[in-house]
Amino acid sequence: QVQLVESGGGLVQPGGSLRLSCVVSGSAYNVFAMGWFRQAPGKEREGVSSINTNDGSTYYDDSVKGRFTISRDIDKNTVYLQMDNLKPEDTAVYYCAARMLVTSSYELFQNDYRSWGQGTQVTVSS
């Protein structure tokens, strides 16, 4: 069982930055990747970024490519999402998740992510 706790959300002006953190605890030996997802009001949850736990390779949705950076600190069991040049359309609840299965070649296939955090709110507004 893997437990995930996100933090770092808040209110920021357009063009600003935030860094989200996700602390991982529990038995993580069968976690293939860590991902960040988000859900805006009235919209479906969508994938943002992922990082492979084996080789550290990363993947980004086109909507955040060049603005967001995913990273990890193995010693601290923490995954980060650095978000720069934030836009109002980035407003959402952001979730951290652990990929426990690999049934798709798509890095952000949600059904493969079996452990989820409680979410942290990010609001981009002037």
mmCIF file with all atom_site columns, N, CA, C and O in Angstrom, residues 31-33 50-59 72 74 107:
data_model
loop_
_atom_site.group_PDB
_atom_site.id
_atom_site.type_symbol
_atom_site.label_atom_id
_atom_site.label_alt_id
_atom_site.label_comp_id
_atom_site.label_asym_id
_atom_site.label_entity_id
_atom_site.label_seq_id
_atom_site.pdbx_PDB_ins_code
_atom_site.Cartn_x
_atom_site.Cartn_y
_atom_site.Cartn_z
_atom_site.occupancy
_atom_site.B_iso_or_equiv
_atom_site.pdbx_formal_charge
_atom_site.auth_seq_id
_atom_site.auth_comp_id
_atom_site.auth_asym_id
_atom_site.auth_atom_id
_atom_site.pdbx_PDB_model_num
ATOM 1  N N  . VAL A 1 31  ? 6.051  0.428  -7.692  1.00 0.00 ? 31  VAL A N  1
ATOM 2  C CA . VAL A 1 31  ? 5.613  1.670  -8.331  1.00 0.00 ? 31  VAL A CA 1
ATOM 3  C C  . VAL A 1 31  ? 6.483  1.913  -9.553  1.00 0.00 ? 31  VAL A C  1
ATOM 4  O O  . VAL A 1 31  ? 7.700  2.070  -9.445  1.00 0.00 ? 31  VAL A O  1
ATOM 5  N N  . PHE A 1 32  ? 5.866  1.958  -10.720 1.00 0.00 ? 32  PHE A N  1
ATOM 6  C CA . PHE A 1 32  ? 6.595  2.118  -11.967 1.00 0.00 ? 32  PHE A CA 1
ATOM 7  C C  . PHE A 1 32  ? 6.862  3.587  -12.285 1.00 0.00 ? 32  PHE A C  1
ATOM 8  O O  . PHE A 1 32  ? 7.854  3.928  -12.925 1.00 0.00 ? 32  PHE A O  1
ATOM 9  N N  . ALA A 1 33  ? 5.953  4.438  -11.860 1.00 0.00 ? 33  ALA A N  1
ATOM 10 C CA . ALA A 1 33  ? 6.100  5.866  -12.140 1.00 0.00 ? 33  ALA A CA 1
ATOM 11 C C  . ALA A 1 33  ? 5.249  6.657  -11.170 1.00 0.00 ? 33  ALA A C  1
ATOM 12 O O  . ALA A 1 33  ? 4.316  6.120  -10.547 1.00 0.00 ? 33  ALA A O  1
ATOM 13 N N  . SER A 1 50  ? 4.606  12.945 -15.692 1.00 0.00 ? 50  SER A N  1
ATOM 14 C CA . SER A 1 50  ? 5.000  11.741 -14.970 1.00 0.00 ? 50  SER A CA 1
ATOM 15 C C  . SER A 1 50  ? 6.510  11.596 -14.978 1.00 0.00 ? 50  SER A C  1
ATOM 16 O O  . SER A 1 50  ? 7.209  12.179 -15.824 1.00 0.00 ? 50  SER A O  1
ATOM 17 N N  . ILE A 1 51  ? 7.002  10.803 -14.007 1.00 0.00 ? 51  ILE A N  1
ATOM 18 C CA . ILE A 1 51  ? 8.424  10.508 -13.924 1.00 0.00 ? 51  ILE A CA 1
ATOM 19 C C  . ILE A 1 51  ? 8.593  9.028  -13.628 1.00 0.00 ? 51  ILE A C  1
ATOM 20 O O  . ILE A 1 51  ? 7.969  8.491  -12.716 1.00 0.00 ? 51  ILE A O  1
ATOM 21 N N  . ASN A 1 52  ? 9.420  8.378  -14.416 1.00 0.00 ? 52  ASN A N  1
ATOM 22 C CA . ASN A 1 52  ? 9.669  6.946  -14.269 1.00 0.00 ? 52  ASN A CA 1
ATOM 23 C C  . ASN A 1 52  ? 10.544 6.697  -13.050 1.00 0.00 ? 52  ASN A C  1
ATOM 24 O O  . ASN A 1 52  ? 11.589 7.335  -12.891 1.00 0.00 ? 52  ASN A O  1
ATOM 25 N N  . THR A 1 53  ? 10.122 5.786  -12.197 1.00 0.00 ? 53  THR A N  1
ATOM 26 C CA . THR A 1 53  ? 10.881 5.553  -10.969 1.00 0.00 ? 53  THR A CA 1
ATOM 27 C C  . THR A 1 53  ? 12.160 4.768  -11.216 1.00 0.00 ? 53  THR A C  1
ATOM 28 O O  . THR A 1 53  ? 13.048 4.754  -10.366 1.00 0.00 ? 53  THR A O  1
ATOM 29 N N  . ASN A 1 54  ? 12.269 4.122  -12.366 1.00 0.00 ? 54  ASN A N  1
ATOM 30 C CA . ASN A 1 54  ? 13.461 3.331  -12.668 1.00 0.00 ? 54  ASN A CA 1
ATOM 31 C C  . ASN A 1 54  ? 14.588 4.189  -13.234 1.00 0.00 ? 54  ASN A C  1
ATOM 32 O O  . ASN A 1 54  ? 15.714 4.171  -12.716 1.00 0.00 ? 54  ASN A O  1
ATOM 33 N N  . ASP A 1 55  ? 14.274 4.944  -14.283 1.00 0.00 ? 55  ASP A N  1
ATOM 34 C CA . ASP A 1 55  ? 15.338 5.695  -14.957 1.00 0.00 ? 55  ASP A CA 1
ATOM 35 C C  . ASP A 1 55  ? 15.180 7.208  -14.879 1.00 0.00 ? 55  ASP A C  1
ATOM 36 O O  . ASP A 1 55  ? 16.009 7.943  -15.422 1.00 0.00 ? 55  ASP A O  1
ATOM 37 N N  . GLY A 1 56  ? 14.117 7.680  -14.239 1.00 0.00 ? 56  GLY A N  1
ATOM 38 C CA . GLY A 1 56  ? 13.928 9.121  -14.082 1.00 0.00 ? 56  GLY A CA 1
ATOM 39 C C  . GLY A 1 56  ? 13.447 9.835  -15.320 1.00 0.00 ? 56  GLY A C  1
ATOM 40 O O  . GLY A 1 56  ? 13.385 11.073 -15.335 1.00 0.00 ? 56  GLY A O  1
ATOM 41 N N  . SER A 1 57  ? 13.096 9.101  -16.355 1.00 0.00 ? 57  SER A N  1
ATOM 42 C CA . SER A 1 57  ? 12.607 9.757  -17.566 1.00 0.00 ? 57  SER A CA 1
ATOM 43 C C  . SER A 1 57  ? 11.268 10.438 -17.285 1.00 0.00 ? 57  SER A C  1
ATOM 44 O O  . SER A 1 57  ? 10.489 9.981  -16.448 1.00 0.00 ? 57  SER A O  1
ATOM 45 N N  . THR A 1 58  ? 11.042 11.530 -17.982 1.00 0.00 ? 58  THR A N  1
ATOM 46 C CA . THR A 1 58  ? 9.857  12.339 -17.720 1.00 0.00 ? 58  THR A CA 1
ATOM 47 C C  . THR A 1 58  ? 8.967  12.462 -18.947 1.00 0.00 ? 58  THR A C  1
ATOM 48 O O  . THR A 1 58  ? 9.414  12.271 -20.088 1.00 0.00 ? 58  THR A O  1
ATOM 49 N N  . TYR A 1 59  ? 7.726  12.795 -18.677 1.00 0.00 ? 59  TYR A N  1
ATOM 50 C CA . TYR A 1 59  ? 6.738  12.977 -19.746 1.00 0.00 ? 59  TYR A CA 1
ATOM 51 C C  . TYR A 1 59  ? 5.851  14.157 -19.361 1.00 0.00 ? 59  TYR A C  1
ATOM 52 O O  . TYR A 1 59  ? 5.510  14.329 -18.184 1.00 0.00 ? 59  TYR A O  1
ATOM 53 N N  . ARG A 1 72  ? 12.255 14.504 -8.658  1.00 0.00 ? 72  ARG A N  1
ATOM 54 C CA . ARG A 1 72  ? 12.101 13.669 -7.472  1.00 0.00 ? 72  ARG A CA 1
ATOM 55 C C  . ARG A 1 72  ? 13.344 13.773 -6.611  1.00 0.00 ? 72  ARG A C  1
ATOM 56 O O  . ARG A 1 72  ? 14.447 14.031 -7.104  1.00 0.00 ? 72  ARG A O  1
ATOM 57 N N  . ILE A 1 74  ? 14.912 11.161 -4.136  1.00 0.00 ? 74  ILE A N  1
ATOM 58 C CA . ILE A 1 74  ? 14.776 9.789  -3.670  1.00 0.00 ? 74  ILE A CA 1
ATOM 59 C C  . ILE A 1 74  ? 14.990 9.697  -2.161  1.00 0.00 ? 74  ILE A C  1
ATOM 60 O O  . ILE A 1 74  ? 14.280 8.976  -1.463  1.00 0.00 ? 74  ILE A O  1
ATOM 61 N N  . GLU A 1 107 ? 1.881  7.293  -21.016 1.00 0.00 ? 107 GLU A N  1
ATOM 62 C CA . GLU A 1 107 ? 2.498  7.463  -19.715 1.00 0.00 ? 107 GLU A CA 1
ATOM 63 C C  . GLU A 1 107 ? 1.512  7.936  -18.639 1.00 0.00 ? 107 GLU A C  1
ATOM 64 O O  . GLU A 1 107 ? 1.738  7.709  -17.458 1.00 0.00 ? 107 GLU A O  1
#
